[in-house]
Amino acid sequence: MTIIKEIPFRYDQVGSFLRPDLLKKARVDFQNQTISAAELKAVEDAAIIDLINKQVENGLKAITDGEFRRSWWHLDFLWGLNGVEQTTPEHGYQFNQVETRAASYQITDKVTFNPEHPFFDAFTFLKEHTPEGAIPKATIPSPTLLFNRKSDTFTYASYTDEAVFIDDLAKAYHQTILKFYELGCRYLQLDDTSWGMYTGFIENAKTQDEINHWQQQCEAGVAVVNKLLEGLPEDLTITMHVCRGNYKSDWAIAGPYDHVTTYLAQLNIDGYFLEYDDDRSGGFEPLAQIYKNGPAKKVVLGLVTSKFAALESAANLTSRINEASSYIPLENLCLSPQCGFASTEEGNHLTEDEQWAKVRLVVDTAKEVWQDA
């Protein structure tokens, strides 16, 4: 019988938190060259220590640095890989109602592991300040973000063969994760907007050729993720957050999980964080497919929105968890906010007090539902 890992926890979190005003000011001052990098780091250090304490005080077992050293949930990490360079396009990412700041990347050379990636020092600091009884959690973007494309043509100048690119990407990620493990990481989350994108693109496809293209992208996603996971230590838990966009309380993607669940079920990960805070995600029926592929997987239901301040009803949350358990056993389920509170440094439209009220709601509800919470 396969044992279900304790991680993810019955009450968990996606990773990012609202940046305090002092940190926001320091980042602006650094950009304006009125403070040094060392002075900015000192502000970040103090803010992260305070955040760690608040997470513990509010009952969380998995502790992050809130992504306080990042501007973006994904780009800061991708820019740190060898072969990936920062770019500034004319426009940002178009969400439902808003457009983000303009920032992106380009592949300029062979993608390889960077042993000096700044995220390693960031994790070391987090681990050093996480108290006994809690576990530091690392969050990085999924590699699938680097090969999404709307055309069937593979166009990276430094690669002529997509299979070679996928192999290089998987190797770079595998080595990166092993470095995190060497530094003491035992809980790492891949944040992935690709699967959310595919649900929307397949849902709105006008031709079978479009559907076929996005299904091929799904197959490539399975290939790269499973390849990077090969041979990782057994006591390292890897989860995946399937995100649908999170910028200034706006969203980017809508579509049911039905279109991608077959592919998600093939991923050799330990758990999924799935967004279910509104009707954009469809119903719980696709969870049955994930369970069929292996009872060891957990699904963390993102029923509590991180986008708005209004608190959900604990009774309604419990009812929705019970509904989900019709498709996947209750022992395989957990609860969290649907996303982070600040996937970019701007953050969502709620206060820090409102943020922590959401966290406490998750913790309290989970303790009522699961005896082992």
CSV table of C-alpha atoms in Angstrom, one decimal:
chain,number,residue,atom,x,y,z
A,1,MET,CA,0.0,0.0,0.0
A,2,THR,CA,1.3,3.4,-1.0
A,3,ILE,CA,1.6,5.8,2.0
A,4,ILE,CA,0.3,9.3,1.6
A,5,LYS,CA,2.9,11.9,2.5
A,6,GLU,CA,2.1,14.4,5.4
A,7,ILE,CA,3.0,17.2,3.0
A,8,PRO,CA,1.1,19.1,1.7
A,9,PHE,CA,-0.5,19.8,5.0
A,10,ARG,CA,-4.2,19.7,5.7
A,11,TYR,CA,-4.0,23.5,5.9
A,12,ASP,CA,-1.4,24.9,3.6
A,13,GLN,CA,-0.5,28.0,1.5
A,14,VAL,CA,0.6,28.8,-2.0
A,15,GLY,CA,3.5,31.1,-1.1
A,16,SER,CA,3.3,34.8,-1.6
A,17,PHE,CA,2.2,37.4,0.9
A,18,LEU,CA,1.5,41.2,0.7
A,19,ARG,CA,4.6,43.2,0.9
A,20,PRO,CA,4.7,45.6,3.8
A,21,ASP,CA,4.9,49.3,3.0
A,22,LEU,CA,8.4,49.7,4.3
A,23,LEU,CA,9.6,47.0,1.9
A,24,LYS,CA,7.7,48.5,-1.1
A,25,LYS,CA,9.4,51.9,-0.3
A,26,ALA,CA,12.8,50.3,-0.1
A,27,ARG,CA,12.4,48.7,-3.5
A,28,VAL,CA,11.5,52.0,-5.0
A,29,ASP,CA,14.4,53.7,-3.3
A,30,PHE,CA,16.7,51.0,-4.6
A,31,GLN,CA,15.4,51.5,-8.1
A,32,ASN,CA,16.0,55.2,-7.8
A,33,GLN,CA,19.5,54.5,-6.5
A,34,THR,CA,18.9,56.3,-3.2
A,35,ILE,CA,19.8,53.2,-1.2
A,36,SER,CA,22.3,50.4,-1.8
A,37,ALA,CA,21.7,46.7,-2.5
A,38,ALA,CA,22.9,46.0,1.0
A,39,GLU,CA,20.4,48.4,2.5
A,40,LEU,CA,17.6,46.9,0.5
A,41,LYS,CA,18.6,43.4,1.6
A,42,ALA,CA,18.6,44.5,5.3
A,43,VAL,CA,15.0,45.7,4.8
A,44,GLU,CA,14.1,42.4,3.1
A,45,ASP,CA,15.7,40.4,5.9
A,46,ALA,CA,13.8,42.2,8.6
A,47,ALA,CA,10.5,41.9,6.7
A,48,ILE,CA,10.9,38.2,6.1
A,49,ILE,CA,11.8,37.5,9.7
A,50,ASP,CA,8.6,39.3,10.7
A,51,LEU,CA,6.6,37.4,8.1
A,52,ILE,CA,8.0,34.1,9.3
A,53,ASN,CA,6.8,34.9,12.9
A,54,LYS,CA,3.4,35.9,11.7
A,55,GLN,CA,2.9,32.7,9.7
A,56,VAL,CA,3.8,30.7,12.8
A,57,GLU,CA,1.6,32.8,15.0
A,58,ASN,CA,-1.3,32.2,12.6
A,59,GLY,CA,-0.9,28.4,12.7
A,60,LEU,CA,0.9,27.6,9.4
A,61,LYS,CA,3.2,24.6,9.3
A,62,ALA,CA,4.7,25.4,5.8
A,63,ILE,CA,6.6,28.6,5.9
A,64,THR,CA,7.7,30.8,3.0
A,65,ASP,CA,9.6,34.0,2.6
A,66,GLY,CA,6.5,35.5,1.0
A,67,GLU,CA,8.5,35.9,-2.2
A,68,PHE,CA,9.6,39.2,-0.6
A,69,ARG,CA,12.9,39.3,-2.6
A,70,ARG,CA,11.0,39.0,-5.9
A,71,SER,CA,9.2,41.4,-8.2
A,72,TRP,CA,7.4,38.6,-10.1
A,73,TRP,CA,6.4,35.1,-8.9
A,74,HIS,CA,8.1,33.6,-12.0
A,75,LEU,CA,10.4,36.0,-13.9
A,76,ASP,CA,13.0,36.6,-11.2
A,77,PHE,CA,13.7,32.8,-11.1
A,78,LEU,CA,13.7,32.3,-14.8
A,79,TRP,CA,16.1,35.2,-15.3
A,80,GLY,CA,18.5,33.5,-12.9
A,81,LEU,CA,18.9,30.4,-15.2
A,82,ASN,CA,21.9,30.4,-17.5
A,83,GLY,CA,20.7,31.0,-21.1
A,84,VAL,CA,17.7,33.1,-20.1
A,85,GLU,CA,17.8,36.9,-20.3
A,86,GLN,CA,15.5,39.6,-19.1
A,87,THR,CA,13.6,41.6,-21.7
A,88,THR,CA,11.2,44.5,-21.7
A,89,PRO,CA,8.4,44.1,-24.3
A,90,GLU,CA,6.1,46.9,-25.4
A,91,HIS,CA,3.2,45.5,-23.4
A,92,GLY,CA,2.6,43.4,-20.3
A,93,TYR,CA,0.5,40.4,-19.9
A,94,GLN,CA,-3.2,41.0,-20.6
A,95,PHE,CA,-5.5,39.8,-17.8
A,96,ASN,CA,-9.3,39.9,-17.7
A,97,GLN,CA,-9.4,43.6,-17.0
A,98,VAL,CA,-5.9,44.9,-16.5
A,99,GLU,CA,-2.5,44.7,-18.2
A,100,THR,CA,0.5,44.0,-16.1
A,101,ARG,CA,3.8,45.8,-16.1
A,102,ALA,CA,5.9,45.0,-19.1
A,103,ALA,CA,8.6,42.4,-18.4
A,104,SER,CA,9.5,39.1,-20.0
A,105,TYR,CA,12.5,36.8,-21.0
A,106,GLN,CA,14.2,35.4,-24.0
A,107,ILE,CA,16.2,32.2,-24.5
A,108,THR,CA,19.6,33.4,-25.8
A,109,ASP,CA,21.8,30.3,-25.2
A,110,LYS,CA,21.8,26.7,-24.0
A,111,VAL,CA,19.7,26.6,-20.8
A,112,THR,CA,21.7,25.3,-17.9
A,113,PHE,CA,21.8,25.1,-14.1
A,114,ASN,CA,23.2,28.2,-12.4
A,115,PRO,CA,25.0,27.3,-9.1
A,116,GLU,CA,25.0,30.9,-8.1
A,117,HIS,CA,21.2,31.4,-8.5
A,118,PRO,CA,20.1,34.1,-6.0
A,119,PHE,CA,17.2,31.9,-4.9
A,120,PHE,CA,19.6,29.6,-3.1
A,121,ASP,CA,20.8,32.3,-0.7
A,122,ALA,CA,17.1,33.3,-0.2
A,123,PHE,CA,16.2,29.8,0.8
A,124,THR,CA,19.1,29.5,3.1
A,125,PHE,CA,18.0,32.6,5.0
A,126,LEU,CA,14.4,31.3,5.2
A,127,LYS,CA,15.6,27.9,6.6
A,128,GLU,CA,17.9,29.5,9.1
A,129,HIS,CA,15.0,31.6,10.5
A,130,THR,CA,12.2,29.0,10.4
A,131,PRO,CA,11.6,27.7,13.9
A,132,GLU,CA,11.5,24.1,14.9
A,133,GLY,CA,8.1,22.5,14.3
A,134,ALA,CA,7.6,24.3,11.0
A,135,ILE,CA,9.1,23.5,7.6
A,136,PRO,CA,10.5,26.0,5.1
A,137,LYS,CA,8.8,25.8,1.7
A,138,ALA,CA,10.5,26.8,-1.6
A,139,THR,CA,8.4,28.0,-4.5
A,140,ILE,CA,9.6,28.2,-8.1
A,141,PRO,CA,7.9,28.5,-11.5
A,142,SER,CA,7.4,25.4,-13.5
A,143,PRO,CA,9.6,24.8,-16.5
A,144,THR,CA,6.6,24.6,-18.8
A,145,LEU,CA,6.5,28.4,-18.8
A,146,LEU,CA,9.6,28.4,-21.1
A,147,PHE,CA,8.1,26.5,-24.0
A,148,ASN,CA,4.5,27.6,-24.3
A,149,ARG,CA,3.7,28.9,-27.8
A,150,LYS,CA,0.7,29.4,-30.0
A,151,SER,CA,2.5,28.3,-33.1
A,152,ASP,CA,3.6,24.7,-34.0
A,153,THR,CA,7.0,26.2,-35.1
A,154,PHE,CA,9.8,25.9,-32.6
A,155,THR,CA,11.6,29.3,-32.8
A,156,TYR,CA,14.3,29.5,-30.1
A,157,ALA,CA,17.4,30.7,-31.9
A,158,SER,CA,19.7,28.7,-29.7
A,159,TYR,CA,17.9,25.4,-30.3
A,160,THR,CA,16.8,23.6,-33.5
A,161,ASP,CA,15.2,20.6,-31.7
A,162,GLU,CA,12.5,21.0,-29.1
A,163,ALA,CA,13.4,17.6,-27.6
A,164,VAL,CA,16.9,18.8,-26.9
A,165,PHE,CA,15.5,21.9,-25.3
A,166,ILE,CA,13.2,20.0,-23.1
A,167,ASP,CA,16.1,17.7,-22.0
A,168,ASP,CA,18.3,20.7,-21.2
A,169,LEU,CA,15.4,22.4,-19.3
A,170,ALA,CA,14.6,19.3,-17.3
A,171,LYS,CA,18.3,18.8,-16.4
A,172,ALA,CA,18.7,22.5,-15.3
A,173,TYR,CA,15.6,22.1,-13.1
A,174,HIS,CA,16.7,18.8,-11.7
A,175,GLN,CA,20.1,20.1,-10.7
A,176,THR,CA,18.4,23.2,-9.2
A,177,ILE,CA,16.1,21.2,-7.1
A,178,LEU,CA,18.9,19.0,-5.9
A,179,LYS,CA,20.8,22.1,-4.8
A,180,PHE,CA,17.7,23.2,-2.8
A,181,TYR,CA,17.7,19.7,-1.3
A,182,GLU,CA,21.4,20.1,-0.4
A,183,LEU,CA,20.5,23.3,1.4
A,184,GLY,CA,17.9,21.5,3.5
A,185,CYS,CA,14.7,21.9,1.4
A,186,ARG,CA,12.3,19.1,1.8
A,187,TYR,CA,9.2,20.8,0.4
A,188,LEU,CA,9.2,22.5,-3.0
A,189,GLN,CA,6.3,23.7,-5.1
A,190,LEU,CA,6.2,24.3,-8.8
A,191,ASP,CA,3.9,27.2,-9.8
A,192,ASP,CA,2.4,26.5,-13.2
A,193,THR,CA,0.1,28.8,-15.2
A,194,SER,CA,0.5,26.6,-18.3
A,195,TRP,CA,-2.2,24.1,-17.3
A,196,GLY,CA,-4.6,26.9,-16.6
A,197,MET,CA,-3.9,28.4,-19.9
A,198,TYR,CA,-4.4,25.1,-21.7
A,199,THR,CA,-7.9,24.7,-20.1
A,200,GLY,CA,-8.9,28.1,-21.5
A,201,PHE,CA,-7.3,27.6,-24.9
A,202,ILE,CA,-8.9,24.2,-25.4
A,203,GLU,CA,-12.2,25.4,-24.0
A,204,ASN,CA,-12.3,28.3,-26.6
A,205,ALA,CA,-10.6,26.5,-29.5
A,206,LYS,CA,-12.4,27.0,-32.8
A,207,THR,CA,-10.9,24.1,-34.7
A,208,GLN,CA,-9.6,20.6,-34.0
A,209,ASP,CA,-6.1,21.7,-35.2
A,210,GLU,CA,-6.1,24.2,-32.3
A,211,ILE,CA,-7.1,21.6,-29.8
A,212,ASN,CA,-4.5,19.2,-31.2
A,213,HIS,CA,-1.8,21.9,-30.8
A,214,TRP,CA,-2.6,22.6,-27.1
A,215,GLN,CA,-2.8,18.9,-26.4
A,216,GLN,CA,0.7,18.5,-27.8
A,217,GLN,CA,1.8,21.3,-25.5
A,218,CYS,CA,0.2,19.3,-22.6
A,219,GLU,CA,2.2,16.2,-23.6
A,220,ALA,CA,5.4,18.3,-23.7
A,221,GLY,CA,4.6,19.6,-20.2
A,222,VAL,CA,4.2,16.1,-18.9
A,223,ALA,CA,7.5,15.1,-20.5
A,224,VAL,CA,9.6,18.0,-19.0
A,225,VAL,CA,8.1,17.8,-15.5
A,226,ASN,CA,8.4,14.0,-15.2
A,227,LYS,CA,11.9,14.1,-16.6
A,228,LEU,CA,13.1,16.7,-14.0
A,229,LEU,CA,11.5,14.6,-11.2
A,230,GLU,CA,13.4,11.4,-12.1
A,231,GLY,CA,15.8,10.3,-9.3
A,232,LEU,CA,15.0,13.0,-6.8
A,233,PRO,CA,15.3,12.0,-3.1
A,234,GLU,CA,12.2,10.2,-1.7
A,235,ASP,CA,12.0,12.5,1.3
A,236,LEU,CA,11.6,15.5,-0.9
A,237,THR,CA,7.9,16.5,-1.5
A,238,ILE,CA,7.1,18.1,-4.8
A,239,THR,CA,3.8,19.8,-5.3
A,240,MET,CA,2.3,21.9,-8.2
A,241,HIS,CA,0.1,24.9,-8.0
A,242,VAL,CA,-2.1,25.2,-11.1
A,243,CYS,CA,-2.6,29.0,-11.3
A,244,ARG,CA,-5.2,30.9,-13.4
A,245,GLY,CA,-3.6,34.4,-13.1
A,246,ASN,CA,-3.2,36.6,-10.0
A,247,TYR,CA,-2.4,40.3,-10.5
A,248,LYS,CA,-3.9,43.2,-8.6
A,249,SER,CA,-6.9,40.9,-7.7
A,250,ASP,CA,-7.5,40.2,-11.4
A,251,TRP,CA,-7.5,36.8,-13.2
A,252,ALA,CA,-6.4,35.7,-16.6
A,253,ILE,CA,-7.8,32.3,-17.4
A,254,ALA,CA,-11.1,30.5,-17.3
A,255,GLY,CA,-12.0,26.9,-18.2
A,256,PRO,CA,-12.7,23.6,-16.4
A,257,TYR,CA,-10.0,21.2,-15.4
A,258,ASP,CA,-11.6,18.5,-17.5
A,259,HIS,CA,-9.4,19.5,-20.5
A,260,VAL,CA,-6.1,18.9,-18.7
A,261,THR,CA,-6.8,16.4,-15.9
A,262,THR,CA,-5.7,13.4,-18.0
A,263,TYR,CA,-2.3,15.1,-18.3
A,264,LEU,CA,-2.1,16.3,-14.7
A,265,ALA,CA,-2.8,12.7,-13.6
A,266,GLN,CA,0.3,11.6,-15.4
A,267,LEU,CA,2.7,13.9,-13.4
A,268,ASN,CA,4.8,12.1,-10.8
A,269,ILE,CA,4.3,14.7,-8.1
A,270,ASP,CA,3.0,14.4,-4.6
A,271,GLY,CA,0.2,16.9,-4.6
A,272,TYR,CA,-1.7,19.6,-6.5
A,273,PHE,CA,-2.9,23.0,-5.4
A,274,LEU,CA,-6.0,23.6,-7.5
A,275,GLU,CA,-7.9,26.9,-7.7
A,276,TYR,CA,-11.6,26.5,-6.9
A,277,ASP,CA,-12.5,29.9,-5.5
A,278,ASP,CA,-15.1,30.7,-8.2
A,279,ASP,CA,-17.0,29.1,-11.1
A,280,ARG,CA,-14.1,29.8,-13.6
A,281,SER,CA,-12.6,26.4,-12.5
A,282,GLY,CA,-15.7,24.2,-13.2
A,283,GLY,CA,-16.7,21.3,-10.9
A,284,PHE,CA,-14.9,18.8,-8.8
A,285,GLU,CA,-15.6,15.9,-11.1
A,286,PRO,CA,-12.0,15.9,-12.7
A,287,LEU,CA,-10.5,15.1,-9.3
A,288,ALA,CA,-11.6,11.5,-9.8
A,289,GLN,CA,-9.1,11.2,-12.7
A,290,ILE,CA,-6.2,12.4,-10.6
A,291,TYR,CA,-7.1,9.9,-7.8
A,292,LYS,CA,-7.3,7.0,-10.3
A,293,ASN,CA,-3.7,7.6,-11.3
A,294,GLY,CA,-2.4,7.0,-7.8
A,295,PRO,CA,-3.9,7.4,-4.3
A,296,ALA,CA,-0.7,8.8,-3.0
A,297,LYS,CA,-1.4,12.2,-4.5
A,298,LYS,CA,-3.1,14.9,-2.4
A,299,VAL,CA,-5.2,17.7,-3.8
A,300,VAL,CA,-5.2,21.0,-2.0
A,301,LEU,CA,-8.5,22.7,-2.6
A,302,GLY,CA,-8.0,26.5,-3.2
A,303,LEU,CA,-11.5,27.4,-1.9
A,304,VAL,CA,-10.6,30.6,-0.1
A,305,THR,CA,-9.9,33.4,-2.5
A,306,SER,CA,-6.8,35.5,-2.0
A,307,LYS,CA,-8.1,38.2,-4.3
A,308,PHE,CA,-10.8,39.8,-2.2
A,309,ALA,CA,-11.2,40.7,1.5
A,310,ALA,CA,-14.7,39.2,2.2
A,311,LEU,CA,-14.4,36.1,4.3
A,312,GLU,CA,-16.0,32.9,3.0
A,313,SER,CA,-18.4,31.0,5.2
A,314,ALA,CA,-16.7,28.1,7.1
A,315,ALA,CA,-19.9,26.1,6.7
A,316,ASN,CA,-19.8,26.6,3.0
A,317,LEU,CA,-16.2,25.6,2.8
A,318,THR,CA,-16.9,22.4,4.7
A,319,SER,CA,-19.8,21.7,2.4
A,320,ARG,CA,-17.6,22.1,-0.7
A,321,ILE,CA,-14.8,19.9,0.8
A,322,ASN,CA,-17.5,17.2,1.4
A,323,GLU,CA,-18.7,17.6,-2.2
A,324,ALA,CA,-15.1,17.2,-3.5
A,325,SER,CA,-14.7,14.0,-1.3
A,326,SER,CA,-17.4,12.4,-3.6
A,327,TYR,CA,-14.7,12.2,-6.3
A,328,ILE,CA,-11.5,11.8,-4.2
A,329,PRO,CA,-11.2,10.4,-0.7
A,330,LEU,CA,-11.2,13.0,2.1
A,331,GLU,CA,-7.8,11.7,3.3
A,332,ASN,CA,-6.4,12.9,0.0
A,333,LEU,CA,-7.7,16.4,0.4
A,334,CYS,CA,-6.4,19.6,2.0
A,335,LEU,CA,-7.3,23.3,2.1
A,336,SER,CA,-5.6,26.5,1.2
A,337,PRO,CA,-6.1,29.9,-0.3
A,338,GLN,CA,-6.6,29.6,-4.1
A,339,CYS,CA,-3.3,31.5,-4.8
A,340,GLY,CA,-0.8,33.7,-3.1
A,341,PHE,CA,-1.7,37.1,-1.9
A,342,ALA,CA,0.9,38.9,-4.0
A,343,SER,CA,2.1,37.0,-7.0
A,344,THR,CA,3.8,40.3,-8.0
A,345,GLU,CA,5.1,43.0,-5.7
A,346,GLU,CA,2.0,45.1,-6.3
A,347,GLY,CA,-0.2,42.6,-4.4
A,348,ASN,CA,-3.9,42.0,-4.3
A,349,HIS,CA,-6.6,44.5,-3.1
A,350,LEU,CA,-6.8,43.6,0.6
A,351,THR,CA,-5.1,44.6,3.8
A,352,GLU,CA,-2.5,42.6,5.8
A,353,ASP,CA,-5.1,42.1,8.5
A,354,GLU,CA,-7.6,40.8,5.9
A,355,GLN,CA,-4.9,38.5,4.5
A,356,TRP,CA,-4.3,36.9,7.9
A,357,ALA,CA,-8.0,36.5,8.5
A,358,LYS,CA,-8.0,34.4,5.4
A,359,VAL,CA,-5.1,32.3,6.6
A,360,ARG,CA,-6.8,31.7,10.0
A,361,LEU,CA,-10.0,30.7,8.2
A,362,VAL,CA,-8.1,28.1,6.3
A,363,VAL,CA,-6.4,26.7,9.4
A,364,ASP,CA,-9.6,26.7,11.6
A,365,THR,CA,-11.7,25.1,8.9
A,366,ALA,CA,-9.2,22.4,8.2
A,367,LYS,CA,-9.0,21.5,11.9
A,368,GLU,CA,-12.7,21.1,12.0
A,369,VAL,CA,-12.8,18.8,8.9
A,370,TRP,CA,-9.7,16.6,9.5
A,371,GLN,CA,-8.8,15.0,12.7
A,372,ASP,CA,-5.2,14.8,11.8
A,373,ALA,CA,-4.9,18.5,10.8
